[in-house]
Coordinates of C-alpha atoms in Angstrom, one line a residue:
Chain A
M1 CA 204.4 64.5 -22.5
S2 CA 206.7 64.4 -19.4
V3 CA 210.3 65.5 -17.7
V4 CA 212.4 64.1 -15.2
E5 CA 215.0 66.3 -13.8
L6 CA 217.7 66.2 -11.7
E7 CA 219.3 68.8 -10.2
N8 CA 222.6 68.8 -8.4
V9 CA 222.0 65.0 -6.6
S10 CA 224.4 63.2 -4.9
R11 CA 223.6 60.2 -2.5
W12 CA 226.0 58.8 -0.2
Y13 CA 226.0 55.4 2.3
G14 CA 227.9 56.1 4.8
N15 CA 231.3 57.5 3.8
V16 CA 230.6 56.2 0.5
V17 CA 229.8 59.1 -2.4
A18 CA 227.3 56.3 -4.8
V19 CA 226.3 59.7 -6.6
N20 CA 227.8 62.7 -6.8
D21 CA 226.3 66.1 -7.5
I22 CA 224.3 64.9 -10.9
S23 CA 222.5 67.4 -12.5
M24 CA 220.4 65.9 -15.8
T25 CA 217.1 66.5 -17.1
L26 CA 215.2 63.8 -19.4
Q27 CA 213.1 64.9 -22.4
P28 CA 210.7 62.3 -24.1
G29 CA 212.1 60.1 -26.3
V30 CA 214.8 57.1 -25.5
T31 CA 218.1 57.4 -23.4
G32 CA 219.9 55.0 -22.2
L33 CA 221.7 56.1 -18.8
L34 CA 225.3 54.4 -19.5
G35 CA 228.1 53.3 -17.1
P36 CA 230.4 50.8 -16.0
N37 CA 229.2 48.5 -13.2
G38 CA 229.2 50.2 -9.7
A39 CA 229.1 53.4 -11.8
G40 CA 225.4 54.5 -9.4
K41 CA 223.3 54.0 -12.5
T42 CA 221.0 52.0 -10.5
T43 CA 221.1 54.3 -7.6
V44 CA 220.3 56.7 -10.2
L45 CA 217.2 54.9 -11.7
H46 CA 215.9 54.2 -7.9
M47 CA 216.4 58.0 -6.8
M48 CA 214.2 58.7 -10.1
A49 CA 211.4 56.1 -9.3
G50 CA 211.2 57.2 -5.7
F51 CA 212.9 54.3 -3.9
L52 CA 215.6 56.2 -3.0
S53 CA 215.8 60.0 -1.0
P54 CA 218.9 62.1 -2.7
S55 CA 220.6 62.9 0.4
R56 CA 221.6 66.4 -1.7
G57 CA 219.4 68.2 -4.4
T58 CA 216.1 67.0 -6.2
V59 CA 215.0 64.5 -8.5
T60 CA 211.2 65.8 -9.6
I61 CA 208.7 64.4 -12.5
D62 CA 206.7 67.9 -14.4
G63 CA 208.0 69.5 -11.0
S64 CA 206.8 67.3 -8.4
P65 CA 209.3 65.1 -6.1
T66 CA 209.5 61.7 -6.7
W67 CA 210.7 60.4 -2.9
R68 CA 207.7 60.1 -0.9
N69 CA 205.3 60.8 -3.1
P70 CA 202.9 57.9 -4.7
G71 CA 201.0 60.0 -6.9
I72 CA 203.8 60.2 -9.3
Y73 CA 202.9 56.2 -10.3
R74 CA 200.4 57.3 -12.8
Q75 CA 202.7 58.8 -14.9
L76 CA 206.0 56.9 -13.7
G77 CA 206.3 52.8 -14.7
L78 CA 209.4 51.1 -13.7
V79 CA 211.1 47.7 -14.8
A80 CA 213.2 47.1 -12.0
E81 CA 216.8 45.0 -12.1
K82 CA 215.5 42.4 -9.5
E83 CA 213.5 39.7 -11.2
A84 CA 211.2 38.7 -8.8
V85 CA 207.7 38.6 -9.8
H86 CA 204.3 37.0 -7.6
G87 CA 205.1 33.7 -9.5
F88 CA 202.0 32.1 -8.0
L89 CA 199.6 34.2 -10.2
T90 CA 199.1 33.9 -13.9
A91 CA 200.7 36.7 -16.2
R92 CA 197.4 38.1 -16.8
Q93 CA 196.4 38.1 -13.0
F94 CA 199.2 40.3 -12.6
V95 CA 199.0 42.8 -15.4
V96 CA 195.4 42.8 -14.2
A97 CA 196.1 43.1 -10.6
C98 CA 198.8 45.8 -11.7
A99 CA 196.3 47.9 -13.2
K100 CA 193.3 47.6 -10.6
M101 CA 196.5 48.9 -8.2
Q102 CA 196.3 51.5 -10.7
K103 CA 192.7 52.3 -10.4
L104 CA 191.8 51.9 -14.1
P105 CA 188.5 52.4 -15.1
D106 CA 189.0 48.9 -17.7
P107 CA 191.6 46.5 -15.8
A108 CA 190.9 43.7 -18.4
A109 CA 191.0 45.7 -21.7
A110 CA 194.5 47.6 -20.1
A111 CA 195.6 44.2 -19.4
T112 CA 194.9 42.6 -22.6
R113 CA 196.8 45.8 -24.5
A114 CA 199.6 45.4 -22.5
L115 CA 200.1 41.8 -22.9
E116 CA 199.8 42.1 -26.6
L117 CA 202.2 44.8 -26.6
V118 CA 204.8 42.8 -25.5
E119 CA 203.5 39.7 -27.1
M120 CA 202.9 37.6 -24.3
T121 CA 198.8 37.1 -25.2
S122 CA 199.4 33.1 -25.6
A123 CA 200.9 32.4 -22.4
Q124 CA 199.2 34.4 -20.1
D125 CA 197.3 32.0 -18.4
R126 CA 200.6 30.5 -17.6
R127 CA 201.9 30.9 -13.7
I128 CA 204.5 33.5 -14.1
E129 CA 206.7 31.0 -12.0
T130 CA 207.1 28.2 -14.8
F131 CA 208.6 31.7 -17.2
S132 CA 212.0 31.7 -19.2
K133 CA 214.1 34.9 -17.8
G134 CA 212.8 36.6 -21.3
M135 CA 209.3 35.7 -20.4
R136 CA 209.3 37.2 -17.0
Q137 CA 211.0 40.1 -18.3
R138 CA 208.1 41.1 -20.7
T139 CA 205.6 40.2 -18.2
R140 CA 207.4 43.3 -16.2
V141 CA 207.1 45.5 -18.7
A142 CA 203.7 44.8 -19.4
A143 CA 202.8 45.0 -15.4
A144 CA 205.0 48.9 -16.2
L145 CA 203.2 49.7 -19.2
V146 CA 200.2 49.1 -18.5
H147 CA 198.8 52.3 -17.5
E148 CA 200.4 53.8 -20.2
P149 CA 202.9 56.0 -18.0
Q150 CA 204.3 59.3 -19.6
V151 CA 207.6 58.1 -17.6
L152 CA 209.2 54.8 -18.1
L153 CA 212.5 53.5 -16.0
L154 CA 214.4 50.1 -17.5
D155 CA 216.9 48.9 -15.4
E156 CA 218.8 46.5 -17.7
P157 CA 215.7 45.7 -19.8
F158 CA 217.2 43.0 -22.0
N159 CA 218.7 40.9 -19.5
G160 CA 217.7 37.4 -20.6
M161 CA 216.2 38.0 -23.7
D162 CA 216.6 36.0 -26.6
P163 CA 217.6 38.3 -29.8
R164 CA 214.4 38.0 -31.4
Q165 CA 212.7 39.2 -27.9
R166 CA 215.4 42.1 -27.9
M167 CA 214.6 43.6 -31.1
H168 CA 211.0 43.1 -30.6
M169 CA 211.4 45.3 -27.0
M170 CA 213.8 47.6 -29.1
E171 CA 211.5 48.6 -31.4
L172 CA 209.0 48.6 -28.6
L173 CA 210.7 51.2 -26.9
H174 CA 211.1 52.9 -29.5
K175 CA 208.0 53.2 -30.6
L176 CA 206.7 54.8 -27.4
G177 CA 209.6 57.0 -27.5
D178 CA 208.7 58.3 -31.0
E179 CA 204.7 58.8 -29.5
G180 CA 206.2 61.2 -26.9
H181 CA 206.9 58.9 -23.5
T182 CA 210.1 60.1 -21.6
I183 CA 212.3 56.7 -21.9
L184 CA 215.4 56.0 -19.6
F185 CA 216.7 52.7 -20.1
S186 CA 220.3 51.4 -17.9
S187 CA 222.6 48.7 -19.7
H188 CA 226.3 48.5 -19.6
I189 CA 226.0 46.6 -22.9
L190 CA 226.9 49.6 -25.5
E191 CA 225.6 47.8 -28.7
E192 CA 222.0 48.1 -27.1
V193 CA 222.5 51.5 -25.9
E194 CA 224.1 52.7 -29.9
Q195 CA 221.0 50.5 -31.5
L196 CA 218.3 51.9 -29.2
S197 CA 219.1 55.6 -28.7
G198 CA 221.7 58.1 -29.4
L199 CA 221.1 60.1 -26.5
V200 CA 223.3 59.0 -23.7
Q201 CA 223.9 60.1 -20.0
V202 CA 226.9 58.5 -19.6
I203 CA 228.0 58.0 -15.4
V204 CA 231.5 56.9 -14.4
A205 CA 232.2 56.8 -10.6
G206 CA 229.2 58.1 -9.4
R207 CA 229.6 61.2 -11.7
L208 CA 227.8 63.1 -14.7
A209 CA 230.8 62.3 -17.2
A210 CA 229.0 63.3 -20.5
S211 CA 225.3 64.2 -21.5
G212 CA 223.7 64.2 -24.9
D213 CA 223.7 62.9 -28.5
Y214 CA 227.2 60.7 -28.5
R215 CA 228.4 61.6 -31.9
R216 CA 228.3 65.0 -30.6
I217 CA 229.9 64.3 -27.4
R218 CA 232.9 62.7 -29.6
R219 CA 233.0 65.8 -31.5
L220 CA 233.4 68.1 -28.7
M221 CA 236.5 66.1 -27.3
T222 CA 238.8 68.2 -29.2
N223 CA 242.2 66.6 -27.2
R224 CA 241.5 63.8 -29.5
P225 CA 241.9 63.3 -33.0
H226 CA 239.6 62.1 -34.9
V227 CA 239.5 58.9 -36.8
F228 CA 238.2 59.0 -40.8
A229 CA 238.6 55.9 -43.3
V230 CA 238.7 57.9 -46.5
Q231 CA 239.0 56.2 -50.1
S232 CA 239.7 58.0 -53.0
S233 CA 240.2 57.4 -56.8
D234 CA 244.1 58.0 -55.6
D235 CA 244.6 57.6 -52.3
R236 CA 248.6 58.2 -52.0
K237 CA 248.2 61.5 -53.6
L238 CA 245.3 62.4 -51.6
A239 CA 248.0 61.4 -48.8
V240 CA 250.4 63.3 -49.7
A241 CA 248.6 66.6 -50.4
L242 CA 246.0 65.9 -46.8
I243 CA 249.6 66.0 -44.7
G244 CA 250.6 69.4 -45.7
E245 CA 246.7 70.2 -44.3
K246 CA 246.5 72.0 -40.6
S247 CA 244.2 69.9 -39.1
V248 CA 245.3 66.5 -40.5
N249 CA 247.6 65.0 -37.2
G250 CA 248.5 62.2 -39.3
V251 CA 247.8 59.9 -42.4
E252 CA 248.4 56.0 -43.0
I253 CA 248.3 54.4 -46.5
E254 CA 246.6 50.9 -46.1
A255 CA 245.7 48.5 -48.0
G256 CA 241.7 49.9 -47.9
G257 CA 242.8 53.3 -48.3
L258 CA 243.3 55.9 -46.0
T259 CA 243.4 56.5 -42.2
V260 CA 243.5 60.0 -41.4
R261 CA 244.1 61.7 -37.9
A262 CA 242.7 65.0 -37.6
S263 CA 242.5 67.3 -34.9
D264 CA 239.6 69.2 -35.9
Y265 CA 236.3 67.9 -37.3
G266 CA 234.7 71.1 -38.6
S267 CA 237.9 72.0 -40.0
F268 CA 239.0 68.6 -41.8
T269 CA 235.5 67.7 -43.1
R270 CA 235.2 71.7 -45.1
A271 CA 239.3 70.7 -46.1
L272 CA 239.0 67.4 -47.4
P273 CA 236.5 68.0 -50.2
R274 CA 238.5 71.2 -51.1
I275 CA 241.8 69.2 -51.5
A276 CA 240.7 66.5 -53.4
L277 CA 238.8 69.1 -55.9
G278 CA 241.8 71.1 -56.1
E279 CA 244.2 67.4 -56.8
G280 CA 241.6 66.0 -59.3
I281 CA 240.8 63.3 -56.9
R282 CA 237.5 61.6 -56.4
L283 CA 236.6 60.7 -53.1
R284 CA 234.8 57.1 -53.2
R285 CA 234.0 56.9 -48.9
L286 CA 234.4 59.8 -45.9
L287 CA 233.8 57.8 -42.9
P288 CA 234.4 58.8 -39.1
S289 CA 235.7 55.7 -37.9
D290 CA 235.7 56.3 -34.2
E291 CA 232.6 57.8 -34.0
S292 CA 230.6 54.7 -32.2
L293 CA 229.3 54.7 -28.5
E294 CA 232.1 52.2 -27.5
S295 CA 234.9 55.0 -28.8
V296 CA 233.5 57.7 -26.7
F297 CA 232.6 55.4 -23.8
S298 CA 236.0 54.4 -24.3
Y299 CA 237.3 57.2 -24.4
L300 CA 235.0 59.6 -21.5
L301 CA 236.4 56.3 -19.1
E302 CA 240.2 56.8 -19.7
A303 CA 239.6 60.9 -19.3
Chain B
M1 CA 193.1 47.7 -0.9
S2 CA 191.5 44.9 -2.2
T3 CA 193.8 43.6 -4.7
V4 CA 196.8 43.9 -2.3
A5 CA 195.0 41.9 0.2
Y6 CA 194.0 39.6 -2.8
I7 CA 198.0 39.3 -3.8
T8 CA 198.9 39.4 0.4
A9 CA 196.7 36.1 0.6
R10 CA 197.0 34.6 -2.4
G11 CA 201.1 34.7 -1.6
L12 CA 200.5 33.4 2.0
F13 CA 198.4 30.3 1.2
G14 CA 200.7 30.1 -1.9
R15 CA 204.2 30.1 0.1
R16 CA 205.1 26.8 2.4
R17 CA 205.4 28.7 5.5
V18 CA 201.2 28.4 5.8
L19 CA 201.9 24.6 6.6
L20 CA 203.9 25.9 9.6
L21 CA 199.9 27.3 10.9
L22 CA 199.3 23.7 11.3
P23 CA 201.2 21.5 14.1
L24 CA 200.7 24.1 17.2
P25 CA 196.8 24.2 16.8
L26 CA 197.0 20.5 16.2
L27 CA 199.2 20.0 19.2
L28 CA 196.6 22.3 21.5
V29 CA 193.2 20.6 20.0
G30 CA 195.6 17.1 20.1
L31 CA 196.6 17.2 24.3
A32 CA 193.4 18.5 25.5
L33 CA 191.5 15.9 23.9
I34 CA 193.9 13.5 25.5
C35 CA 193.0 15.2 28.8
R36 CA 189.8 14.9 28.3
A37 CA 189.4 11.5 26.5
Y38 CA 191.7 9.9 30.2
D39 CA 188.9 12.2 32.3
V40 CA 191.8 14.3 33.6
D41 CA 190.7 16.8 36.4
P42 CA 190.7 20.3 33.5
N43 CA 192.3 21.8 36.8
Q44 CA 195.7 19.9 36.5
W45 CA 196.6 20.3 32.8
G46 CA 194.3 23.4 31.9
Q47 CA 196.7 26.5 32.8
A48 CA 199.3 24.3 31.1
V49 CA 198.1 23.5 27.7
V50 CA 195.4 26.6 27.3
V51 CA 198.1 29.6 28.9
G52 CA 201.3 27.4 28.5
L53 CA 200.5 26.1 25.2
G54 CA 197.7 28.4 23.7
L55 CA 198.5 31.8 24.3
A56 CA 202.3 32.0 25.4
V57 CA 203.1 30.1 22.3
V58 CA 200.4 28.8 19.9
L59 CA 198.9 32.5 19.4
P60 CA 202.2 34.8 19.2
V61 CA 203.9 32.1 17.0
I62 CA 201.4 31.8 14.6
S63 CA 200.9 35.7 14.5
L64 CA 204.8 35.6 13.8
I65 CA 204.9 33.2 10.9
V66 CA 202.1 34.9 9.7
G67 CA 202.9 39.0 10.3
T68 CA 206.0 38.9 9.0
G69 CA 205.3 36.4 6.1
V70 CA 202.7 39.4 4.5
L71 CA 204.9 42.3 4.2
G72 CA 208.4 40.7 4.8
S73 CA 209.0 38.0 2.2
E74 CA 208.0 40.7 -0.2
V75 CA 210.6 42.8 1.1
D76 CA 213.1 39.7 0.9
D77 CA 212.7 38.3 -2.6
G78 CA 211.7 42.7 -3.8
T79 CA 208.3 41.8 -5.4
I80 CA 207.3 44.4 -2.9
V81 CA 208.0 47.0 -5.6
H82 CA 205.2 46.0 -7.5
I83 CA 203.0 46.8 -5.3
L84 CA 205.3 49.9 -4.0
T85 CA 205.4 51.3 -7.8
K86 CA 201.1 51.9 -7.7
P87 CA 199.8 55.3 -7.0
L88 CA 198.6 53.8 -3.5
P89 CA 198.3 55.5 -0.2
R90 CA 200.9 54.0 1.7
R91 CA 197.9 53.2 4.7
D92 CA 196.0 51.2 2.3
I93 CA 198.6 48.7 1.4
I94 CA 199.7 48.6 5.2
L95 CA 195.8 48.2 6.3
A96 CA 195.2 45.8 3.7
K97 CA 198.6 43.5 5.1
L98 CA 197.2 44.0 8.7
L99 CA 193.8 42.7 7.8
V100 CA 194.8 39.9 5.9
A101 CA 197.6 39.2 9.0
A102 CA 195.3 39.9 11.7
G103 CA 192.2 37.3 9.9
V104 CA 194.5 34.6 9.2
S105 CA 196.7 34.9 12.4
A106 CA 193.1 35.3 14.6
V107 CA 191.4 32.4 13.0
A108 CA 194.2 29.8 13.2
S109 CA 194.8 30.7 16.6
A110 CA 190.8 31.8 18.1
V111 CA 189.6 28.1 16.6
P112 CA 191.8 25.7 18.1
L113 CA 191.7 27.8 21.6
F114 CA 188.0 27.6 21.8
V115 CA 188.3 24.1 20.9
A116 CA 190.8 23.8 24.0
G117 CA 188.6 26.2 26.2
I118 CA 185.8 24.2 25.7
L119 CA 187.4 20.7 26.6
A120 CA 189.1 22.3 29.7
D121 CA 185.9 24.0 30.8
S122 CA 182.9 25.6 29.4
V123 CA 181.7 27.1 25.8
K124 CA 182.1 30.9 27.1
F125 CA 185.2 30.2 28.6
G126 CA 186.0 29.0 24.4
L127 CA 184.2 31.5 23.5
A128 CA 186.5 34.2 26.0
L129 CA 189.5 32.7 24.7
A130 CA 188.6 32.7 21.2
V131 CA 187.8 36.7 21.4
A132 CA 190.6 37.1 23.8
A133 CA 193.1 35.6 20.6
A134 CA 191.6 37.7 18.7
A135 CA 192.4 40.8 19.7
G136 CA 195.7 39.5 21.2
A137 CA 196.4 38.4 17.2
V138 CA 195.6 42.1 15.8
A139 CA 197.9 43.3 18.7
Y140 CA 200.8 40.9 17.6
S141 CA 200.1 41.3 14.0
A142 CA 200.7 44.7 14.1
L143 CA 203.9 44.7 16.0
F144 CA 205.1 41.9 13.8
L145 CA 204.2 43.7 10.6
L146 CA 206.2 47.1 11.5
L147 CA 209.0 44.9 12.6
S148 CA 209.0 43.8 8.8
L149 CA 209.8 47.0 8.1
V150 CA 212.5 48.1 10.6
T151 CA 214.5 45.2 10.7
R152 CA 216.1 42.6 8.8
R153 CA 215.7 40.1 10.6
P154 CA 211.9 40.1 11.8
V155 CA 211.3 36.4 12.6
L156 CA 214.5 36.3 15.2
L157 CA 213.4 39.9 17.0
G158 CA 210.0 38.6 17.2
L159 CA 211.3 35.2 18.8
V160 CA 213.2 37.6 21.2
Y161 CA 210.0 39.3 22.2
I162 CA 207.6 36.3 22.5
L163 CA 210.5 34.1 24.3
V164 CA 212.7 37.0 26.3
W165 CA 209.7 39.1 26.8
E166 CA 206.9 37.9 27.1
G167 CA 208.2 34.2 28.4
L168 CA 210.9 34.8 30.7
L169 CA 211.2 38.9 31.9
G170 CA 207.1 38.5 32.0
R171 CA 207.7 35.5 34.6
W172 CA 209.8 37.2 36.8
V173 CA 210.5 41.1 36.4
S174 CA 206.6 42.8 36.3
G175 CA 207.3 45.6 34.9
T176 CA 207.9 44.1 31.8
R177 CA 204.4 42.8 32.1
V178 CA 202.8 46.5 30.3
L179 CA 204.0 45.6 27.8
S180 CA 203.4 42.2 27.0
I181 CA 200.4 41.4 24.7
E182 CA 200.6 38.1 26.2
Q183 CA 199.6 39.4 29.7
Y184 CA 196.3 41.7 27.9
V185 CA 194.8 38.4 26.3
I186 CA 194.8 37.2 29.7
T187 CA 193.1 39.2 31.3
I188 CA 190.6 40.1 28.4
A189 CA 189.9 36.4 28.5
D190 CA 189.6 35.9 32.1
K191 CA 187.3 38.7 32.8
I192 CA 184.9 37.5 29.8
A193 CA 184.9 34.4 31.7
P194 CA 186.8 33.9 35.3
T195 CA 188.1 31.1 36.1
G196 CA 190.7 29.2 38.3
M197 CA 193.0 28.7 35.0
L198 CA 193.7 32.3 34.3
D199 CA 195.3 34.8 36.3
G200 CA 195.9 38.7 34.9
K201 CA 198.7 40.4 35.9
V202 CA 198.0 43.4 34.7
S203 CA 194.7 45.7 34.8
L204 CA 191.9 45.4 32.2
P205 CA 192.1 49.2 31.5
V206 CA 195.7 48.7 31.0
S207 CA 195.1 45.4 29.2
L208 CA 192.7 47.1 26.3
V209 CA 194.7 50.9 26.4
M210 CA 197.7 48.8 25.6
A211 CA 196.2 46.5 23.2
V212 CA 195.1 50.2 21.5
V213 CA 198.7 51.7 21.3
F214 CA 200.0 48.3 20.0
I215 CA 197.6 48.1 17.5
I216 CA 197.8 51.9 16.6
G217 CA 201.1 52.8 17.3
G218 CA 202.2 50.1 15.1
T219 CA 199.9 50.8 12.0
L220 CA 201.4 54.4 12.5
F221 CA 204.6 53.8 12.6
A222 CA 204.8 50.9 9.9
I223 CA 202.5 53.6 7.2
N224 CA 205.4 56.2 8.1
R225 CA 208.4 53.5 7.6
L226 CA 206.5 52.2 4.0
G227 CA 206.3 55.4 2.9
S228 CA 210.0 56.1 3.4
F229 CA 211.0 52.5 1.7
S230 CA 214.1 52.9 0.5
V231 CA 215.3 49.4 -1.9
A232 CA 218.5 49.4 -0.3
G233 CA 222.1 47.4 -1.0
E234 CA 222.0 47.3 -4.5
T235 CA 224.6 50.5 -5.5
S236 CA 225.9 49.3 -8.5

């Protein structure tokens, strides 16, 4: 089990501040690094991977600094965004070479296992330059996993993958996360992050805008009304009763049920069953409708 | 280290730029053969072919192509990341690259110089040129390997060193010769097999010491630079 820690990390290029005073701790499991293009995601990943020195602050893995410390690569795997691979090697030669450079006791067996993990066994003896984008990506993931690192950093890992490969990669990352690996992947595609991980680190304009489970982050945004979709045995009667409740800001009656805007998540969810019971109404459906990562993300960007 | 050397060698011979290594040695040997075939007095063509082409052009240009190719092209296309994300001491990576660069440059320049030396004078002269060229190849490789890490235009800077520093300033400004690998090579070859064709302008001790300074200094500096290698220009 490894922990990646950023403490008051800033990085600037001349007068441009790319990353501004970020502190975060990555625990075992899968975490999504989210942010619009140009937010500083890649800079953060590069600092974690030891490819950039922080201008200020410290980046450590289990207490060891990542900058100028090649020893960390025993427990760290990186899949960079840039797709470059040694195209003149076959996938197997490439992964075996990576295993040898990791000084593994049985490089061939480790390469076989890693190639099986990413389902590249059937194409392993083809030169990488003949591969599609997705196959190259999987080969790079196999190379990053060959030494079974505790920490895996992936920069836009699903780029170029078809839906089936994407699903397989998500399952693989889930499995590794469940096994106790610390995995951080960056993405600007919200659906990917939503499917893969509840935990997010959101970076906006070089600053850490939010950190943690995105549903919990949403609930902490008390300045935004929470939107619920409610269906009941008598929607109109329920609407009348709800409008008298202090935590409810507004109710809309629609064809499929009610849309309720509540100022306080906890008070509303406690009050609703009480009100329904008092009015003799049967609740059929209650769904928070703006707890998707997309709405959390757009709220954070607007903030 | 051997895996890094293997990937480096495969990368070097897998790229088209390796074909650039062929014309210059062929030209050198070809010119020497033509002069010999037409029984031209070696005193008339020896210096121009062996020094003017062999030591001033073939050796440094081959070393430049190879020396910047072993690391610079990996830095350019980003494949260096796969080597750097391994728990290898940066010293081992640089030494492996230097070994491949120096080895390939030495063979590609020493062999044609050896043949040209035999055709111009004697086997001893050919051997002297080959030994000096091999030593020069190591020094040039260390320099050009370092250039790959300190500038984004190592080939351009290398050409400036070869053409302006050694070729132009080295002819007219005597002080610049102390920092000219070409001059060390000429001196070393001249001391092994003295002929009228070679005219060493730097003493042997200075040549040997400065060649070692280039090799060790360049290597140490390159190791240090690789240790703080940053992935630049990607700030998204």
